[in-house]
Short mmCIF file of C-alpha atoms in Angstrom, two decimals:
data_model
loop_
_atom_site.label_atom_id
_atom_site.label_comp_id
_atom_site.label_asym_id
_atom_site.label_seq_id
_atom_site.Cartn_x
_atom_site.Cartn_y
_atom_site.Cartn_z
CA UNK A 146 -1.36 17.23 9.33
CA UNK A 147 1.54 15.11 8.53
CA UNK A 148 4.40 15.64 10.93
CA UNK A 149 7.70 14.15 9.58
CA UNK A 150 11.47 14.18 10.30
CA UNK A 151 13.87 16.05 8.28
CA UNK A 152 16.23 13.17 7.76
CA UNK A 153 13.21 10.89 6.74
CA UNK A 154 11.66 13.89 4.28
CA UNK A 155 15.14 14.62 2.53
CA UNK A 156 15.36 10.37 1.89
CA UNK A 157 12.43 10.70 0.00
CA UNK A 158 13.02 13.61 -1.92
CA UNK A 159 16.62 11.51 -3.01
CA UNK A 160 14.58 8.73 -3.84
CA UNK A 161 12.87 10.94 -5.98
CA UNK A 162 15.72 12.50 -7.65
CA UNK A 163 17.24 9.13 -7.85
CA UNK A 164 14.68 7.24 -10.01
CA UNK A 165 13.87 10.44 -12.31
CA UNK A 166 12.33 10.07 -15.21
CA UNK A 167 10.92 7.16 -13.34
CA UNK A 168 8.30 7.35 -10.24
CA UNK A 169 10.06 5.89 -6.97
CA UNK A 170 8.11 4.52 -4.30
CA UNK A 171 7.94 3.28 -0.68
CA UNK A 172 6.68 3.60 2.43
CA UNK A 173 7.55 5.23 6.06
CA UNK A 174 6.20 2.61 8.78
CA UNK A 175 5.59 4.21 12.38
CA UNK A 176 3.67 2.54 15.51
CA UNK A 177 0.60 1.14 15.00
CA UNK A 178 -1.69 4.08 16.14
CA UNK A 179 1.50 6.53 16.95
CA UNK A 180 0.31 8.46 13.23
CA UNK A 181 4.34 8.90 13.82
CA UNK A 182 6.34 7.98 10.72
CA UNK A 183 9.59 6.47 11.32
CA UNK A 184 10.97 3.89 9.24
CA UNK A 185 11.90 4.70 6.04
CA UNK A 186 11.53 1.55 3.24
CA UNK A 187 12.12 2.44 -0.13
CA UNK A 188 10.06 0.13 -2.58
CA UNK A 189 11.23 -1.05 -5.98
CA UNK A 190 8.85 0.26 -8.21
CA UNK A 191 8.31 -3.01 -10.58
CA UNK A 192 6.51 -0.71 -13.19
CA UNK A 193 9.92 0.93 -13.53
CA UNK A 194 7.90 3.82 -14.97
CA UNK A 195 7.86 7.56 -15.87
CA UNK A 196 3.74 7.04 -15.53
CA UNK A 197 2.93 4.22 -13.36
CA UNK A 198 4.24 2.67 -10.01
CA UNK A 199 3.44 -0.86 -8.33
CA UNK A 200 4.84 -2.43 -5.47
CA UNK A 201 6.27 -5.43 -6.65
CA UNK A 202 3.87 -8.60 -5.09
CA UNK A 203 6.52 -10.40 -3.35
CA UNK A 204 8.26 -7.09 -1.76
CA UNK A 205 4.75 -6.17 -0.79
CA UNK A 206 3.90 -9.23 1.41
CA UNK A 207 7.79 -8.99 2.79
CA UNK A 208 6.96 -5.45 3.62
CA UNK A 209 3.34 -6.46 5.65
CA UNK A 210 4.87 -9.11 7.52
CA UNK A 211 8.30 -7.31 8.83
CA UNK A 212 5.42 -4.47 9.49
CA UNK A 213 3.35 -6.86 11.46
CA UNK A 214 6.01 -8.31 13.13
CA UNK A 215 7.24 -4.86 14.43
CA UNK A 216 3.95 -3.53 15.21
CA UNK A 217 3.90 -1.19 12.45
CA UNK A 218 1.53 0.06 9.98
CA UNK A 219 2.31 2.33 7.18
CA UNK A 220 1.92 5.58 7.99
CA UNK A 221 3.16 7.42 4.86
CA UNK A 222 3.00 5.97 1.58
CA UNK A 223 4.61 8.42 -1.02
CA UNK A 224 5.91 8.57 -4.82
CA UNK A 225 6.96 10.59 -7.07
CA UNK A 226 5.44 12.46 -10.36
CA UNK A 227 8.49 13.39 -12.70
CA UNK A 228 6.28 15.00 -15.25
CA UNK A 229 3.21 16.23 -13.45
CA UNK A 230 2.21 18.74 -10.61
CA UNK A 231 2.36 16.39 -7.06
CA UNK A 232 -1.41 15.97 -7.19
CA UNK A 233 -3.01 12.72 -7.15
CA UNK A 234 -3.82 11.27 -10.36
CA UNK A 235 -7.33 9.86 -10.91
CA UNK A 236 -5.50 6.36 -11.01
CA UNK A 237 -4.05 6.97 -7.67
CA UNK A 238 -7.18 8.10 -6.39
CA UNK A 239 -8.82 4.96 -7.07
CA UNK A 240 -6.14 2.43 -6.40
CA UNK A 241 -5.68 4.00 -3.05
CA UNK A 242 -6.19 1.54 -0.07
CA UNK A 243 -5.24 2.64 2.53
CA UNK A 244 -7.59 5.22 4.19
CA UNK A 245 -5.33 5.71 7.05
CA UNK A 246 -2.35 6.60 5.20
CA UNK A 247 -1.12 9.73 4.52
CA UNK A 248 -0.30 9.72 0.77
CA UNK A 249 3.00 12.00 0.12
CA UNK A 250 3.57 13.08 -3.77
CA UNK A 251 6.76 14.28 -5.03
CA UNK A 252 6.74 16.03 -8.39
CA UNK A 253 10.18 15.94 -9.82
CA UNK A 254 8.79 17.76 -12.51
CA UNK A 255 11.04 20.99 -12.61
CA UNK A 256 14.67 19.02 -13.16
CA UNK A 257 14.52 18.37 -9.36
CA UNK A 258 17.16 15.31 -10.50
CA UNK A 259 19.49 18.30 -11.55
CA UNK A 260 19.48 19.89 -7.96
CA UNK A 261 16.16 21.59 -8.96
CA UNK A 262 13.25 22.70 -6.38
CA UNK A 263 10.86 19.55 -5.63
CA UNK A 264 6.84 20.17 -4.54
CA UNK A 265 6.23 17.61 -1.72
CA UNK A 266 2.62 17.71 -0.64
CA UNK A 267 0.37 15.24 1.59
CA UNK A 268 -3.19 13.92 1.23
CA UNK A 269 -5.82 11.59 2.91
CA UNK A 270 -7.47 10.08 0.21
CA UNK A 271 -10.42 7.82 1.76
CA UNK A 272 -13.19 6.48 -0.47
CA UNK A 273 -12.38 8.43 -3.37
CA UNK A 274 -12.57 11.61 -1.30
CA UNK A 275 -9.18 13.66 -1.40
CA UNK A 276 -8.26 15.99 0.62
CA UNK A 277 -4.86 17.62 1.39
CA UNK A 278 -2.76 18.57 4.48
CA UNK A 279 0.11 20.27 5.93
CA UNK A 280 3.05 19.33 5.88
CA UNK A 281 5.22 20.15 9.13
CA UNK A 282 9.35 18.81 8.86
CA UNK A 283 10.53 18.58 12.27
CA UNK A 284 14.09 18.37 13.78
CA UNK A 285 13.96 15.04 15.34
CA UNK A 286 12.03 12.83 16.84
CA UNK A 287 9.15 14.05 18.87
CA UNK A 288 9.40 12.38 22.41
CA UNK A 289 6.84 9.87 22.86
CA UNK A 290 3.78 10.30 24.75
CA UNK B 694 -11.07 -28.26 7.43
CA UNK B 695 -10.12 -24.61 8.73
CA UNK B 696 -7.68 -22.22 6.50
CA UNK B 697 -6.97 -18.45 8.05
CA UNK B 698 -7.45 -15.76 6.24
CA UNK B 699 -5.60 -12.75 6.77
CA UNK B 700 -7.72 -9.64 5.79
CA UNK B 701 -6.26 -5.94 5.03
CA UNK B 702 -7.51 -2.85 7.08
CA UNK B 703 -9.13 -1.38 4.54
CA UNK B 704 -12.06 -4.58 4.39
CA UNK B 705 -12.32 -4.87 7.92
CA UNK B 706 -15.36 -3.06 7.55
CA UNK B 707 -16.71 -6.11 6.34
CA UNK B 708 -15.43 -8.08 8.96
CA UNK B 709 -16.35 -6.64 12.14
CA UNK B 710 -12.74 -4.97 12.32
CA UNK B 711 -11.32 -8.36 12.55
CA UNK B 712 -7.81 -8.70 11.16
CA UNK B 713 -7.97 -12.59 10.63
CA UNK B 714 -10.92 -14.85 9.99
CA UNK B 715 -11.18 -18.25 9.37
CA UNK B 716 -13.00 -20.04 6.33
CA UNK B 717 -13.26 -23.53 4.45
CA UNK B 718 -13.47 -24.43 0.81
CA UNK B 719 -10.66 -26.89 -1.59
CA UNK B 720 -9.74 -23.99 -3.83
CA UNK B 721 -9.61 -20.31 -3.42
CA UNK B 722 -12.69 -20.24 -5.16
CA UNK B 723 -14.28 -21.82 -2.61
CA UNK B 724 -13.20 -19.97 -0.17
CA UNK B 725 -14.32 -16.62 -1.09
CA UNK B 726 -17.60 -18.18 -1.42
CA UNK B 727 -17.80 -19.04 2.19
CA UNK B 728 -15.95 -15.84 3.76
CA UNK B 729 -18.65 -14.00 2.00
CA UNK B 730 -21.10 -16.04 3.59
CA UNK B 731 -20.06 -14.61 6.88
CA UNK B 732 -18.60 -11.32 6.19
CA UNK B 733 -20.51 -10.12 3.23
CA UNK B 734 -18.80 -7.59 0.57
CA UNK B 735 -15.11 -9.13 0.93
CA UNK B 736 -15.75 -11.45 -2.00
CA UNK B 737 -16.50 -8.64 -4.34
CA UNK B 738 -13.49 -6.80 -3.57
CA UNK B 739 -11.00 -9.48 -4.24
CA UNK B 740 -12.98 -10.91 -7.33
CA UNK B 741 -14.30 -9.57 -10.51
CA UNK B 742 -16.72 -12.05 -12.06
CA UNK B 743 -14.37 -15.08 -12.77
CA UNK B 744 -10.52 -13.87 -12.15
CA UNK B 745 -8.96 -12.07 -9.22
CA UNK B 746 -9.19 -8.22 -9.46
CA UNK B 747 -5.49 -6.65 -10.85
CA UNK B 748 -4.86 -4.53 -8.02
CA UNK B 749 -5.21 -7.07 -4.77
CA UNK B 750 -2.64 -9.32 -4.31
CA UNK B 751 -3.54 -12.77 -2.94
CA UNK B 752 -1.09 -15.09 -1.31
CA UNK B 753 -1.02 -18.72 -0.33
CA UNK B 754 1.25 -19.85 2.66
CA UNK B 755 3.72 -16.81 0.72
CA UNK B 756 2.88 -18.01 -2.61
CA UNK B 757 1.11 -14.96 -5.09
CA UNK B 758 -1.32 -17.64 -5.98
CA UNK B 759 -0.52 -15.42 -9.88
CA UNK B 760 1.61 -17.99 -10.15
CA UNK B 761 -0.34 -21.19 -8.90
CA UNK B 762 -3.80 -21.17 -10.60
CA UNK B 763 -5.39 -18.38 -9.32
CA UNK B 764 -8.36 -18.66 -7.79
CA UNK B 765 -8.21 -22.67 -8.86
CA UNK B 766 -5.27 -22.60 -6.25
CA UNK B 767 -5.85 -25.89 -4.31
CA UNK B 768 -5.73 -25.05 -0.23
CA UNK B 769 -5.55 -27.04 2.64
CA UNK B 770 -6.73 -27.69 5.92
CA UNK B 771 -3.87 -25.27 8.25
CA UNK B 772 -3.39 -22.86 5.28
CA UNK B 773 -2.49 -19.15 5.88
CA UNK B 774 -3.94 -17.13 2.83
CA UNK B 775 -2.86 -13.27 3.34
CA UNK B 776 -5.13 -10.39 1.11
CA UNK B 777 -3.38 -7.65 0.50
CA UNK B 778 -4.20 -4.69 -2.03
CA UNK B 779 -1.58 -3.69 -4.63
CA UNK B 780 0.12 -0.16 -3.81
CA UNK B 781 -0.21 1.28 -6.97
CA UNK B 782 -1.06 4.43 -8.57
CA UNK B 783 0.21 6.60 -11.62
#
């Protein structure tokens, strides 16, 4: 299950609307181990695409290191679909690296960019194998343990 | 002549879980040749037959080494090479 904060959920779904046609992109670090997403870094997508989306290679290493240096990982790594149910593609399923993500998709698909309703769904996709999740949008932060 | 190598989660597998290791060789080239002579199955995911694969990303002290001969890229004793696969998808 994917637990995630309201405030950090509704960025991404602007993100989303934002870049429609276009796929947006990013990540939301957390803890290393915490599985608690908390930092919210949208990601250019350098694709600029209504089909594709790619971390650009120099925002990508930026992105590892300040996540290093913070003790982060990425906990969430989401984009959008603007045209398509949010369901990962075949391409995503294979260019998906990190098994202990959760993978968030966004389908903008029904004028979401209008004010329209958005799907946002959640997945663990690890060696090919995908398999989806609930999706729980909490208050605020949960205390830590 | 020792260069670190920083390696992604996702081929720690190949690595005994071990975030950095540390390898020889003049060029990149090189240097996947002798990581995979300790840590078997990294090469392969990094390089596909002579060029790097499209979706990792490969830097040299910060440099995508796209942009400075791929894996010709000359290195250097004290060298920090970072792997890091593309986040992509359609």
């Amino acid at each position: 299950m994917l637990r995630i904060e309201r405030a950090t959920y509704d960025a991404i779904v602007d993100h989303a609307r934002r870049d429609h046609p276009d796929e947006a992109c990013g990540v939301v670090a957390g803890l290393v181990g915490s599985d608690r997403p908390t930092r919210h870094v949208p990601m250019l997508n350098a694709a600029m695409s209504p089909t594709f989306y790619e971390f650009d290679a120099t925002d990508l290493l930026r992105l590892y290191q300040d996540m290093e240096a913070r003790g982060e990982e990425p906990v969430v790594i989401y984009h959008s679909h603007t045209a398509t149910q949010a369901y990962p593609s075949r391409t995503d399923i294979a260019l998906a690296q990190e098994p202990g993500a959760h993978y968030v998709l966004v389908s903008t698909r029904e004028g979401s960019n209008l004010g329209g309703p958005v799907e946002f769904r959640s997945y663990q996709i690890v060696d090919g194998e995908v398999t989806e999740e609930e999706v729980a949008v909490v208050a605020s932060p949960e205390p830590a343990e | 002549m020792a260069i670190e190598v920083r390696v992604p989660t996702i081929l720690r597998t190949h690595t005994g879980g071990a975030k950095v290791v540390s390898a020889e060789g003049a060029t990149l080239r090189e240097l996947m040749e002798d990581v995979e002579d300790t840590h078997a199955g990294v090469r392969d995911r990094i390089v596909d037959g002579a060029a790097l694969r499209r979706f990792v990303n490969v830097y040299v002290n910060d440099e995508d080494v796209r942009f400075t001969g791929g894996l010709d890229t000359p290195l250097s004793d004290g060298d920090v090479v970072v792997i890091l696969p593309a986040v992509a998808g359609g």
